[in-house]
PDB file of C-alpha atoms in Angstrom:
ATOM      1  CA  MET A1347      13.542   0.041   6.258  1.00  0.00           C
ATOM      2  CA  LEU A1348      14.490   0.713   9.949  1.00  0.00           C
ATOM      3  CA  ALA A1349      16.170   3.985   8.393  1.00  0.00           C
ATOM      4  CA  GLN A1350      13.216   4.594   7.054  1.00  0.00           C
ATOM      5  CA  PHE A1351      10.506   4.902   9.768  1.00  0.00           C
ATOM      6  CA  LYS A1352      13.110   6.500  11.445  1.00  0.00           C
ATOM      7  CA  ILE A1353      13.921   9.455   8.853  1.00  0.00           C
ATOM      8  CA  MET A1354       9.960   9.784   8.950  1.00  0.00           C
ATOM      9  CA  ILE A1355       9.847   9.663  12.350  1.00  0.00           C
ATOM     10  CA  LEU A1356      11.953  12.445  12.897  1.00  0.00           C
ATOM     11  CA  SER A1357      10.280  14.220   9.801  1.00  0.00           C
ATOM     12  CA  ILE A1358       6.971  13.948  11.649  1.00  0.00           C
ATOM     13  CA  PHE A1359       8.302  15.106  14.929  1.00  0.00           C
ATOM     14  CA  MET A1360      10.502  17.940  13.382  1.00  0.00           C
ATOM     15  CA  ALA A1361       6.722  19.089  11.562  1.00  0.00           C
ATOM     16  CA  GLY A1362       4.999  19.231  14.409  1.00  0.00           C
ATOM     17  CA  ASN A1363       2.270  16.796  13.023  1.00  0.00           C
ATOM     18  CA  THR A1364      -0.799  17.198  15.179  1.00  0.00           C
ATOM     19  CA  ALA A1365      -1.647  13.980  14.770  1.00  0.00           C
ATOM     20  CA  VAL A1366       1.287  12.697  17.513  1.00  0.00           C
ATOM     21  CA  THR A1367      -0.478  14.332  20.953  1.00  0.00           C
ATOM     22  CA  GLU A1368       1.234  14.863  23.988  1.00  0.00           C
ATOM     23  CA  PRO A1369       3.100  14.155  25.946  1.00  0.00           C
ATOM     24  CA  SER A1370       5.467  13.346  23.416  1.00  0.00           C
ATOM     25  CA  ILE A1371       8.226  10.822  23.257  1.00  0.00           C
ATOM     26  CA  ASN A1372      12.396  12.816  23.618  1.00  0.00           C
ATOM     27  CA  MET A1373      13.259  12.545  20.301  1.00  0.00           C
ATOM     28  CA  ASP A1374      16.925  13.452  21.325  1.00  0.00           C
ATOM     29  CA  ASN A1375      16.630  10.093  23.016  1.00  0.00           C
ATOM     30  CA  ILE A1376      18.227   8.141  20.604  1.00  0.00           C
ATOM     31  CA  GLU A1377      17.068   4.457  22.708  1.00  0.00           C
ATOM     32  CA  ASN A1378      13.229   6.423  22.194  1.00  0.00           C
ATOM     33  CA  ILE A1379      13.953   6.820  18.272  1.00  0.00           C
ATOM     34  CA  LYS A1380      15.122   3.381  18.244  1.00  0.00           C
ATOM     35  CA  GLU A1381      12.500   1.705  19.755  1.00  0.00           C
ATOM     36  CA  VAL A1382       9.419   4.141  17.674  1.00  0.00           C
ATOM     37  CA  ALA A1383      11.136   2.910  14.891  1.00  0.00           C
ATOM     38  CA  CYS A1384      11.174  -0.614  15.704  1.00  0.00           C
ATOM     39  CA  LEU A1385       7.767  -0.764  16.995  1.00  0.00           C
ATOM     40  CA  SER A1386       6.472   0.991  13.729  1.00  0.00           C
ATOM     41  CA  GLN A1387       8.663  -1.274  11.618  1.00  0.00           C
ATOM     42  CA  ALA A1388       6.488  -4.106  13.126  1.00  0.00           C
ATOM     43  CA  VAL A1389       3.180  -1.854  13.378  1.00  0.00           C
ATOM     44  CA  HIS A1390       3.084  -1.322   9.491  1.00  0.00           C
ATOM     45  CA  GLY A1391       4.409  -5.246   9.316  1.00  0.00           C
ATOM     46  CA  GLU A1392       1.787  -6.733  11.135  1.00  0.00           C
ATOM     47  CA  ALA A1393      -0.970  -4.700  10.744  1.00  0.00           C
ATOM     48  CA  GLY A1394      -0.072  -1.820   7.967  1.00  0.00           C
ATOM     49  CA  ASN A1395      -3.045  -2.204   6.178  1.00  0.00           C
ATOM     50  CA  GLN A1396      -5.358  -2.194   9.052  1.00  0.00           C
ATOM     51  CA  SER A1397      -7.654   0.148  10.545  1.00  0.00           C
ATOM     52  CA  PHE A1398      -5.552   3.086  12.452  1.00  0.00           C
ATOM     53  CA  GLU A1399      -7.466   1.189  15.482  1.00  0.00           C
ATOM     54  CA  GLY A1400      -6.169  -2.443  14.572  1.00  0.00           C
ATOM     55  CA  LYS A1401      -2.800  -0.588  14.466  1.00  0.00           C
ATOM     56  CA  VAL A1402      -2.799   0.778  17.854  1.00  0.00           C
ATOM     57  CA  ALA A1403      -3.860  -3.018  19.016  1.00  0.00           C
ATOM     58  CA  VAL A1404      -0.617  -4.364  17.398  1.00  0.00           C
ATOM     59  CA  ALA A1405       1.240  -2.153  18.966  1.00  0.00           C
ATOM     60  CA  HIS A1406      -0.357  -2.585  22.824  1.00  0.00           C
ATOM     61  CA  VAL A1407       0.420  -6.795  21.906  1.00  0.00           C
ATOM     62  CA  ILE A1408       4.281  -5.777  21.972  1.00  0.00           C
ATOM     63  CA  LEU A1409       4.210  -3.299  24.496  1.00  0.00           C
ATOM     64  CA  ASN A1410       1.690  -5.301  26.635  1.00  0.00           C
ATOM     65  CA  ARG A1411       4.709  -8.157  26.115  1.00  0.00           C
ATOM     66  CA  ALA A1412       7.617  -5.941  27.129  1.00  0.00           C
ATOM     67  CA  ARG A1413       5.874  -5.357  30.662  1.00  0.00           C
ATOM     68  CA  ASP A1414       5.343  -9.353  30.731  1.00  0.00           C
ATOM     69  CA  GLU A1415       7.662 -11.681  32.598  1.00  0.00           C
ATOM     70  CA  ASN A1416       7.562 -14.331  30.144  1.00  0.00           C
ATOM     71  CA  PHE A1417       9.420 -11.629  27.027  1.00  0.00           C
ATOM     72  CA  PRO A1418      12.090  -9.109  27.164  1.00  0.00           C
ATOM     73  CA  ASP A1419      11.858  -6.015  28.364  1.00  0.00           C
ATOM     74  CA  THR A1420      11.923  -3.623  25.362  1.00  0.00           C
ATOM     75  CA  PRO A1421      10.058  -3.418  21.650  1.00  0.00           C
ATOM     76  CA  CYS A1422      12.445  -4.234  19.977  1.00  0.00           C
ATOM     77  CA  ALA A1423      13.249  -7.306  21.857  1.00  0.00           C
ATOM     78  CA  VAL A1424       9.782  -8.534  21.727  1.00  0.00           C
ATOM     79  CA  ILE A1425      10.136  -7.959  17.548  1.00  0.00           C
ATOM     80  CA  LYS A1426      13.114  -8.988  17.377  1.00  0.00           C
ATOM     81  CA  GLN A1427      12.545 -12.110  19.218  1.00  0.00           C
ATOM     82  CA  PRO A1428      12.733 -15.007  16.295  1.00  0.00           C
ATOM     83  CA  GLY A1429       9.389 -16.373  15.607  1.00  0.00           C
ATOM     84  CA  GLN A1430       7.158 -13.980  17.054  1.00  0.00           C
ATOM     85  CA  PHE A1431       6.508 -11.345  13.950  1.00  0.00           C
ATOM     86  CA  ASP A1432       6.322 -12.631  10.455  1.00  0.00           C
ATOM     87  CA  PHE A1433       6.861  -9.720   8.863  1.00  0.00           C
ATOM     88  CA  LYS A1434       9.898 -10.081   6.175  1.00  0.00           C
ATOM     89  CA  PRO A1435      12.092  -5.819   6.519  1.00  0.00           C
ATOM     90  CA  ARG A1436      11.885  -4.536   3.138  1.00  0.00           C
ATOM     91  CA  LYS A1437      12.416  -1.845   0.741  1.00  0.00           C
ATOM     92  CA  LEU A1438      10.350   0.524   0.200  1.00  0.00           C
ATOM     93  CA  TYR A1439       9.324   3.033  -1.497  1.00  0.00           C
ATOM     94  CA  PRO A1440       6.613   5.547  -0.173  1.00  0.00           C
ATOM     95  CA  GLU A1441       7.654   8.625  -2.566  1.00  0.00           C
ATOM     96  CA  LYS A1442       6.130   6.288  -5.375  1.00  0.00           C
ATOM     97  CA  ASN A1443       2.878   5.133  -3.558  1.00  0.00           C
ATOM     98  CA  PRO A1444       0.919   8.018  -1.796  1.00  0.00           C
ATOM     99  CA  ALA A1445      -1.107   4.742  -0.308  1.00  0.00           C
ATOM    100  CA  LEU A1446       2.107   3.404   1.284  1.00  0.00           C
ATOM    101  CA  GLN A1447       2.836   6.880   2.936  1.00  0.00           C
ATOM    102  CA  THR A1448       0.037   6.733   4.545  1.00  0.00           C
ATOM    103  CA  GLN A1449       0.786   3.455   5.661  1.00  0.00           C
ATOM    104  CA  MET A1450       3.919   3.305   7.448  1.00  0.00           C
ATOM    105  CA  GLU A1451       2.269   7.412   8.271  1.00  0.00           C
ATOM    106  CA  GLU A1452      -0.006   6.283  10.298  1.00  0.00           C
ATOM    107  CA  SER A1453       1.714   2.865  11.724  1.00  0.00           C
ATOM    108  CA  ILE A1454       4.403   5.808  13.062  1.00  0.00           C
ATOM    109  CA  GLN A1455       1.483   7.910  14.887  1.00  0.00           C
ATOM    110  CA  ALA A1456      -0.333   4.038  16.374  1.00  0.00           C
ATOM    111  CA  ALA A1457       2.844   3.791  17.783  1.00  0.00           C
ATOM    112  CA  VAL A1458       3.607   6.761  19.237  1.00  0.00           C
ATOM    113  CA  ALA A1459      -0.172   7.250  20.639  1.00  0.00           C
ATOM    114  CA  ALA A1460       0.172   3.586  22.144  1.00  0.00           C
ATOM    115  CA  MET A1461       3.571   3.895  24.150  1.00  0.00           C
ATOM    116  CA  ASN A1462       2.255   7.792  25.328  1.00  0.00           C
ATOM    117  CA  GLY A1463      -0.466   5.770  26.371  1.00  0.00           C
ATOM    118  CA  ASN A1464      -3.146   8.631  24.401  1.00  0.00           C
ATOM    119  CA  HIS A1465      -4.650   5.545  23.122  1.00  0.00           C
ATOM    120  CA  PRO A1466      -6.165   2.710  25.148  1.00  0.00           C
ATOM    121  CA  ASP A1467      -5.396  -0.135  25.265  1.00  0.00           C
ATOM    122  CA  PRO A1468      -8.530  -1.994  22.410  1.00  0.00           C
ATOM    123  CA  THR A1469      -6.738  -5.341  23.063  1.00  0.00           C
ATOM    124  CA  LYS A1470      -7.830  -5.685  26.873  1.00  0.00           C
ATOM    125  CA  GLY A1471      -4.160  -6.561  27.259  1.00  0.00           C
ATOM    126  CA  ALA A1472      -3.745  -9.124  25.236  1.00  0.00           C
ATOM    127  CA  LEU A1473       0.194 -10.761  24.698  1.00  0.00           C
ATOM    128  CA  PHE A1474      -0.942 -12.887  20.946  1.00  0.00           C
ATOM    129  CA  PHE A1475      -2.341 -11.656  18.081  1.00  0.00           C
ATOM    130  CA  ALA A1476      -3.029 -14.219  14.724  1.00  0.00           C
ATOM    131  CA  ASN A1477      -4.714 -13.584  11.572  1.00  0.00           C
ATOM    132  CA  PRO A1478      -7.302 -16.989  11.090  1.00  0.00           C
ATOM    133  CA  LYS A1479      -7.144 -16.244   7.860  1.00  0.00           C
ATOM    134  CA  ILE A1480      -4.019 -16.347   7.320  1.00  0.00           C
ATOM    135  CA  SER A1481      -2.105 -18.275  10.351  1.00  0.00           C
ATOM    136  CA  THR A1482      -0.428 -21.159   8.430  1.00  0.00           C
ATOM    137  CA  ASP A1483       0.371 -23.269  12.362  1.00  0.00           C
ATOM    138  CA  GLN A1484      -3.507 -22.766  14.102  1.00  0.00           C
ATOM    139  CA  ALA A1485      -2.800 -25.747  17.427  1.00  0.00           C
ATOM    140  CA  TRP A1486      -1.222 -22.535  19.768  1.00  0.00           C
ATOM    141  CA  LEU A1487      -4.747 -20.473  19.894  1.00  0.00           C
ATOM    142  CA  LYS A1488      -5.855 -23.820  21.697  1.00  0.00           C
ATOM    143  CA  ARG A1489      -4.153 -22.843  24.175  1.00  0.00           C
ATOM    144  CA  LEU A1490      -5.157 -19.225  24.715  1.00  0.00           C
ATOM    145  CA  LYS A1491      -7.812 -17.353  25.613  1.00  0.00           C
ATOM    146  CA  LYS A1492      -9.523 -15.325  22.714  1.00  0.00           C
ATOM    147  CA  LEU A1493     -10.289 -11.041  23.997  1.00  0.00           C
ATOM    148  CA  VAL A1494     -11.126  -9.944  21.082  1.00  0.00           C
ATOM    149  CA  LYS A1495     -10.847  -9.143  17.155  1.00  0.00           C
ATOM    150  CA  ILE A1496      -9.844  -6.016  15.962  1.00  0.00           C
ATOM    151  CA  ASP A1497      -9.793  -5.588  11.860  1.00  0.00           C
ATOM    152  CA  GLU A1498      -8.092  -9.415  10.761  1.00  0.00           C
ATOM    153  CA  HIS A1499      -6.837  -9.876  13.527  1.00  0.00           C
ATOM    154  CA  VAL A1500      -7.567 -12.069  16.863  1.00  0.00           C
ATOM    155  CA  PHE A1501      -6.203 -11.181  20.290  1.00  0.00           C
ATOM    156  CA  TYR A1502      -5.466 -13.591  23.152  1.00  0.00           C
ATOM    157  CA  VAL A1503      -4.120 -14.014  26.608  1.00  0.00           C
ATOM    158  CA  ARG A1504      -2.805 -17.187  28.218  1.00  0.00           C
ATOM    159  CA  LYS A1505      -5.608 -18.900  30.185  1.00  0.00           C
ATOM    160  CA  ASN A1506      -5.533 -18.978  34.103  1.00  0.00           C
ATOM    161  CA  SER A1507      -2.235 -16.415  33.774  1.00  0.00           C
ATOM    162  CA  PRO A1508      -1.896 -13.352  34.651  1.00  0.00           C
ATOM    163  CA  ARG A1509      -0.973 -10.593  31.719  1.00  0.00           C
ATOM    164  CA  TYR A1510       1.212  -8.360  33.462  1.00  0.00           C
ATOM    165  CA  ALA A1511       3.939 -10.032  36.159  1.00  0.00           C
ATOM    166  CA  ARG A1512       6.925  -8.014  35.487  1.00  0.00           C
ATOM    167  CA  SER A1513       6.859  -5.437  38.046  1.00  0.00           C
ATOM    168  CA  VAL A1514       8.617  -2.677  36.106  1.00  0.00           C
ATOM    169  CA  GLU A1515       7.124  -1.334  33.118  1.00  0.00           C
ATOM    170  CA  TYR A1516       8.352  -0.159  29.682  1.00  0.00           C
ATOM    171  CA  LYS A1517       7.907   3.525  29.870  1.00  0.00           C
ATOM    172  CA  PRO A1518      10.357   5.748  26.969  1.00  0.00           C
ATOM    173  CA  GLN A1519      11.594   8.644  28.251  1.00  0.00           C
ATOM    174  CA  ARG A1520       8.569  11.981  27.636  1.00  0.00           C
ATOM    175  CA  VAL A1521       8.297  15.257  27.043  1.00  0.00           C
ATOM    176  CA  ALA A1522       6.045  17.897  25.139  1.00  0.00           C
ATOM    177  CA  MET A1523       6.909  18.580  21.702  1.00  0.00           C
ATOM    178  CA  ASN A1524       9.298  22.060  20.999  1.00  0.00           C
ATOM    179  CA  SER A1525       7.217  23.923  18.205  1.00  0.00           C
ATOM    180  CA  ASP A1526      10.426  25.921  16.827  1.00  0.00           C
TER     181      ASP A1526
END
C-alpha cells in the first residue's frame, strides 16, 4: 500500500496539483517521498472518511509527536511504533472506486499541507487522538487533557506536560514546485 501512495504522490506533484500549495516538499529527496507516503498512508488509515480538516488534524498529531522528545523524530518512525496506530495497510484499488481515489488524494494533500506548514494545527498541539465511538480501551484517555473534537476524533495532550520538548523540529527539505 505504501508503494501506491508513493506513486500517487509523484503523480500529484508531476501534474502540478494546485491543492498542494507552495512551498512544496522537495520530491527529489527520496526520504521526503518516504515520509510523505508514510504520513499519507497513516492519515488515510486513521481519517480517510473524515473531512479535510480531520485529515490535517491526524497529520499534525503525527508531526507533533515527531517534535516531542518522548517519540521518535520522523513521521515514519512515529507511525511504526508498536500499538500506536490501528489502521491495517491493505491493497487498495482506487482505480475501481472514485470515492477511494478522492480519499487517498485528500490524505496526501492533508499530509503535505501539514508538513509544509500551509495549514495551521487545528488540534492545538495534540499528541494523541481517539475515536470514542470505536476505541476499545479508553482507560488511557483519563491521563490526558482533552483539547478539541474534530469530526469523529477527540484530540489530547498529556496533563501537566510541555507539548514540544524536542529542541529540533522535523522539517522536510522545501523547494518550490517546478511547473515544467
